[in-house]
Short mmCIF file of C-alpha atoms and ligand atoms in Angstrom, two decimals:
data_model
loop_
_atom_site.label_atom_id
_atom_site.label_comp_id
_atom_site.label_asym_id
_atom_site.label_seq_id
_atom_site.Cartn_x
_atom_site.Cartn_y
_atom_site.Cartn_z
CA MET A 1 106.58 141.15 91.60
CA LYS A 2 107.98 137.97 90.09
CA ILE A 3 106.86 134.56 91.38
CA LEU A 4 108.66 131.26 90.74
CA VAL A 5 106.60 128.08 90.90
CA PRO A 6 108.42 124.73 90.77
CA VAL A 7 106.15 122.04 89.26
CA LYS A 8 106.97 118.35 89.42
CA ARG A 9 105.87 115.69 86.94
CA VAL A 10 104.57 112.76 88.98
CA VAL A 11 102.48 109.62 88.51
CA ASP A 12 98.83 110.72 88.32
CA TYR A 13 97.09 110.45 91.69
CA ASN A 14 94.46 108.07 90.22
CA VAL A 15 97.07 105.48 89.20
CA LYS A 16 97.62 102.53 91.50
CA VAL A 17 101.35 101.94 91.24
CA ARG A 18 103.04 98.56 91.67
CA VAL A 19 106.42 97.64 93.06
CA LYS A 20 108.85 96.27 90.44
CA SER A 21 109.44 92.53 90.70
CA ASP A 22 113.13 93.11 91.55
CA HIS A 23 112.14 95.48 94.43
CA THR A 24 114.32 98.31 93.12
CA GLY A 25 111.45 100.83 92.90
CA MET A 26 107.97 101.44 91.46
CA ASP A 27 106.98 100.36 87.98
CA ILE A 28 106.02 103.60 86.27
CA ALA A 29 106.48 102.53 82.65
CA ASN A 30 103.41 103.48 80.58
CA VAL A 31 101.44 105.01 83.48
CA LYS A 32 99.66 108.37 83.26
CA MET A 33 101.80 111.26 84.51
CA SER A 34 100.43 114.63 85.70
CA MET A 35 101.46 117.75 87.55
CA ASN A 36 101.88 117.20 91.30
CA PRO A 37 98.47 118.31 92.72
CA PHE A 38 100.04 120.65 95.32
CA ASP A 39 101.97 122.36 92.50
CA GLU A 40 98.74 122.95 90.59
CA ILE A 41 97.50 124.73 93.73
CA ALA A 42 100.76 126.76 93.76
CA ILE A 43 100.29 127.82 90.12
CA GLU A 44 96.62 128.68 90.76
CA GLU A 45 97.57 130.83 93.76
CA SER A 46 100.21 132.72 91.81
CA VAL A 47 97.77 133.28 88.91
CA ARG A 48 95.24 134.68 91.41
CA LEU A 49 97.96 137.03 92.74
CA LYS A 50 98.62 138.16 89.18
CA GLU A 51 94.91 138.66 88.49
CA ALA A 52 94.70 140.73 91.69
CA GLY A 53 97.46 143.00 90.34
CA VAL A 54 99.98 141.86 92.99
CA ALA A 55 102.24 139.73 90.78
CA THR A 56 103.58 140.74 87.38
CA GLU A 57 105.24 137.57 86.13
CA ILE A 58 104.91 133.87 86.94
CA ILE A 59 107.70 131.49 85.95
CA ALA A 60 107.09 127.74 86.18
CA ILE A 61 110.13 125.50 86.61
CA SER A 62 110.35 121.76 86.24
CA CYS A 63 113.42 119.60 86.79
CA GLY A 64 113.66 116.15 85.26
CA VAL A 65 113.21 114.29 81.98
CA ALA A 66 112.30 115.97 78.67
CA GLN A 67 108.60 115.08 79.14
CA CYS A 68 108.46 117.60 82.04
CA GLN A 69 107.83 120.07 79.19
CA GLU A 70 104.21 118.80 79.18
CA THR A 71 103.91 119.71 82.86
CA LEU A 72 105.29 123.17 82.10
CA ARG A 73 102.80 123.61 79.24
CA THR A 74 99.98 122.74 81.66
CA ALA A 75 101.33 125.33 84.13
CA MET A 76 101.39 127.89 81.32
CA ALA A 77 97.84 126.92 80.29
CA ILE A 78 96.70 127.64 83.87
CA GLY A 79 98.40 131.04 83.61
CA ALA A 80 102.19 130.92 84.10
CA ASP A 81 103.91 133.39 81.73
CA ARG A 82 106.93 131.27 80.85
CA GLY A 83 108.62 128.03 81.74
CA ILE A 84 112.11 126.75 82.50
CA LEU A 85 112.97 123.08 82.09
CA VAL A 86 116.11 121.84 83.82
CA GLU A 87 116.58 118.66 81.86
CA THR A 88 118.29 115.58 83.23
CA ASP A 89 117.73 111.82 83.23
CA VAL A 90 119.33 111.51 86.67
CA GLU A 91 116.86 110.61 89.45
CA LEU A 92 116.53 113.91 91.31
CA GLN A 93 116.36 114.05 95.07
CA PRO A 94 115.06 117.08 97.04
CA LEU A 95 118.51 118.52 97.81
CA ALA A 96 119.47 118.45 94.11
CA VAL A 97 116.16 120.11 93.14
CA ALA A 98 116.61 122.74 95.88
CA LYS A 99 120.11 123.55 94.56
CA LEU A 100 118.80 123.88 90.99
CA LEU A 101 115.97 126.14 92.19
CA LYS A 102 118.41 128.26 94.19
CA ALA A 103 120.55 128.78 91.08
CA ILE A 104 117.46 129.87 89.12
CA ALA A 105 116.32 132.15 91.96
CA ASP A 106 119.78 133.79 91.92
CA ARG A 107 119.30 134.51 88.20
CA GLU A 108 115.63 135.53 88.25
CA GLN A 109 115.50 137.38 91.59
CA PRO A 110 111.84 136.58 92.39
CA SER A 111 110.00 138.04 95.41
CA LEU A 112 108.14 134.84 96.11
CA ILE A 113 108.64 131.12 95.43
CA ILE A 114 105.53 128.99 95.89
CA LEU A 115 106.11 125.23 95.98
CA GLY A 116 103.87 122.30 96.80
CA LYS A 117 104.13 121.09 100.38
CA GLN A 118 105.11 117.67 99.04
CA ALA A 119 105.39 115.64 95.90
CA ILE A 120 102.89 112.76 95.92
CA ASP A 121 105.44 110.31 94.49
CA ASP A 122 108.29 110.53 97.01
CA ASP A 123 106.22 112.24 99.78
CA CYS A 124 109.47 113.90 100.90
CA ASN A 125 108.14 117.31 102.04
CA GLN A 126 111.71 118.65 101.96
CA THR A 127 112.39 120.75 98.85
CA GLY A 128 110.78 124.02 100.00
CA GLN A 129 112.46 123.88 103.38
CA MET A 130 115.88 123.08 101.86
CA LEU A 131 115.48 125.89 99.32
CA ALA A 132 114.61 128.40 102.08
CA SER A 133 117.73 127.33 103.93
CA LEU A 134 119.99 127.55 100.85
CA LEU A 135 118.66 131.02 100.00
CA GLY A 136 118.53 132.21 103.62
CA TRP A 137 114.90 133.33 103.08
CA PRO A 138 111.96 133.07 105.51
CA GLN A 139 109.54 130.20 104.88
CA ALA A 140 105.93 129.34 105.66
CA THR A 141 104.91 125.75 104.93
CA PHE A 142 101.41 124.23 104.56
CA ALA A 143 99.71 127.50 103.55
CA SER A 144 95.91 127.63 103.57
CA LYS A 145 95.76 131.41 102.94
CA VAL A 146 98.28 133.78 101.33
CA VAL A 147 98.01 137.59 101.37
CA VAL A 148 100.75 139.81 99.91
CA ALA A 149 100.95 143.48 100.96
CA ASP A 150 103.56 146.12 101.78
CA GLY A 151 106.63 143.98 101.05
CA LYS A 152 105.36 141.16 103.25
CA VAL A 153 103.43 137.96 102.80
CA SER A 154 100.98 136.89 105.46
CA VAL A 155 100.48 133.13 105.49
CA THR A 156 97.87 131.18 107.42
CA ARG A 157 99.11 127.66 108.12
CA GLU A 158 97.30 124.54 109.18
CA VAL A 159 98.98 123.26 112.33
CA ASP A 160 97.96 120.68 114.90
CA GLY A 161 95.02 122.08 116.82
CA GLY A 162 94.23 125.07 114.63
CA LEU A 163 95.54 127.81 112.38
CA GLU A 164 98.71 129.86 112.75
CA THR A 165 99.34 133.11 110.84
CA LEU A 166 102.89 134.18 110.01
CA SER A 167 104.12 137.41 108.46
CA LEU A 168 107.25 137.00 106.30
CA THR A 169 109.38 139.72 104.76
CA LEU A 170 109.79 139.24 101.00
CA PRO A 171 111.57 137.53 99.34
CA ALA A 172 110.11 134.40 100.88
CA ILE A 173 109.22 130.75 100.35
CA VAL A 174 105.66 129.43 100.71
CA THR A 175 104.52 125.81 100.36
CA THR A 176 100.88 125.02 99.58
CA ASP A 177 98.40 122.86 101.46
CA LEU A 178 95.29 121.29 99.96
CA ARG A 179 92.79 123.87 101.19
CA LEU A 180 94.60 126.95 99.79
CA ASN A 181 92.43 127.03 96.65
CA GLU A 182 90.72 124.89 94.03
CA PRO A 183 92.71 125.01 90.77
CA ARG A 184 90.74 126.06 87.69
CA TYR A 185 90.14 123.73 84.74
CA VAL A 186 92.50 124.21 81.85
CA THR A 187 90.58 125.40 78.78
CA LEU A 188 91.39 124.48 75.19
CA PRO A 189 92.08 128.10 74.11
CA ASN A 190 94.52 128.43 77.01
CA ILE A 191 96.22 125.14 76.06
CA MET A 192 96.69 126.56 72.54
CA LYS A 193 98.01 129.88 73.91
CA ALA A 194 100.42 128.02 76.22
CA LYS A 195 102.10 126.37 73.21
CA LYS A 196 103.37 129.78 72.13
CA LYS A 197 104.78 130.83 75.50
CA GLN A 198 108.53 130.93 76.11
CA LEU A 199 110.07 127.68 77.41
CA ASP A 200 113.81 127.71 78.13
CA ASN A 201 115.80 124.51 78.36
CA LEU A 202 118.78 124.26 80.71
CA LYS A 203 120.98 121.44 81.96
CA PRO A 204 122.10 121.13 85.61
CA GLY A 205 125.66 121.86 84.39
CA ASP A 206 124.50 125.27 83.02
CA LEU A 207 123.53 126.13 86.60
CA GLY A 208 126.75 124.70 88.07
CA VAL A 209 124.85 122.10 90.11
CA ASP A 210 125.91 118.50 90.76
CA VAL A 211 122.68 116.47 90.94
CA THR A 212 124.25 113.11 91.80
CA PRO A 213 121.89 111.28 94.23
CA ARG A 214 123.04 111.29 97.88
CA VAL A 215 120.52 108.75 99.14
CA LYS A 216 120.45 105.16 97.88
CA THR A 217 117.20 103.16 97.87
CA LEU A 218 118.01 99.70 99.19
CA LYS A 219 114.67 97.96 98.71
CA VAL A 220 111.03 98.77 97.96
CA VAL A 221 108.28 96.39 99.13
CA GLU A 222 104.47 96.41 99.09
CA PRO A 223 102.80 97.06 102.46
CA ALA A 224 101.70 93.85 104.23
CA GLN A 225 98.23 92.67 103.17
CA ARG A 226 95.56 93.55 105.75
CA SER A 227 93.04 90.87 106.65
CA ALA A 228 89.38 91.70 105.99
CA GLY A 229 87.45 93.58 108.70
CA MET A 230 83.93 92.81 109.95
CA ILE A 231 80.84 94.80 110.84
CA VAL A 232 79.53 94.12 114.34
CA PRO A 233 75.81 94.51 115.13
CA ASP A 234 76.15 96.65 118.28
CA VAL A 235 78.52 98.22 120.81
CA ALA A 236 78.18 95.34 123.27
CA THR A 237 79.50 92.88 120.65
CA LEU A 238 82.33 95.27 119.78
CA VAL A 239 83.39 95.57 123.42
CA ALA A 240 83.17 91.79 123.89
CA LYS A 241 85.34 91.19 120.82
CA LEU A 242 87.92 93.79 121.90
CA LYS A 243 88.05 92.16 125.35
CA ASN A 244 87.93 88.46 124.48
CA GLU A 245 89.32 88.15 120.94
CA ALA A 246 91.65 91.12 120.35
CA LYS A 247 92.43 91.31 124.10
CA VAL A 248 93.16 95.04 123.85
CA ILE A 249 90.87 96.22 126.65
P1 LIG B 301 109.21 117.09 97.86
O1 LIG B 301 110.15 117.77 98.79
O2 LIG B 301 109.88 116.10 96.93
O3 LIG B 301 108.03 116.45 98.58
O4 LIG B 301 108.60 118.22 96.87
C1 LIG B 301 108.02 119.42 97.37
C2 LIG B 301 107.81 120.40 96.25
O5 LIG B 301 109.08 120.74 95.65
C3 LIG B 301 106.95 119.95 95.08
O6 LIG B 301 105.58 120.10 95.38
C4 LIG B 301 107.41 120.88 93.97
O7 LIG B 301 106.84 122.18 94.11
C5 LIG B 301 108.92 120.99 94.26
N1 LIG B 301 109.66 119.97 93.48
C6 LIG B 301 110.16 118.80 93.93
N2 LIG B 301 110.78 118.11 92.94
C7 LIG B 301 110.67 118.89 91.82
C8 LIG B 301 111.11 118.76 90.46
N3 LIG B 301 111.78 117.68 90.04
N4 LIG B 301 110.83 119.77 89.61
C9 LIG B 301 110.15 120.87 90.02
N5 LIG B 301 109.72 121.04 91.28
C10 LIG B 301 109.97 120.07 92.18
#
């Protein structure tokens, strides 16, 4: 069973990003970039499926600038067998990424595609759903448990008020939630081994996909500054303040 795992290069989650002075976007020049955390969970899950003898090959895919190669090398150090870079300098939006991934899925014929539930830079939470629609495959988003058996994948999802378990017929799309697993640390020997793994380089044109953005960002602004809070000594004071000062009760 072949698994595709799309991995996005994003600003590291520890970086506090700033809005550019001309309000056209975020200033990400010279900031640390890493693999989207939900994609690390997706790679880890697919490696566990391979270790359990369920999967035979894991292919990591990244779409974007040439430096996405580093993200693919990390995915291969965790355990992906090979990588595909779809290289472009165009700002990619979820629909464009979903079309690129569909074209690769048509070529590679995987049984499972595991994506992150969302990228922590754009917070779109769209690519997996769009890809499922383009391929006409079943999808289970926000997975906290994945079990593959008998041509089906059983996915436990975190939903409001509890857990829901779905059974999907393969091929299928799964998107990861935070509690699915804890990704392993990448070891130096595995980083060295990853350098020798196959990494193919494609352009969107090779896949026949037009990645021109469809959505235009008009303006990006910082959230309004919040005024400082205060600690009240007891409940009576809190109630008095809510009644007399905030006038909300
Ligand atoms: P989004 O819909 O942008 O929140 O992204 C959801 C998921 O789609 C991510 O966690 C990745 O698995 C995948 N994805 C989005 N953009 C890219 C990209 N440029 N390259 C590879 N995978 C991507």
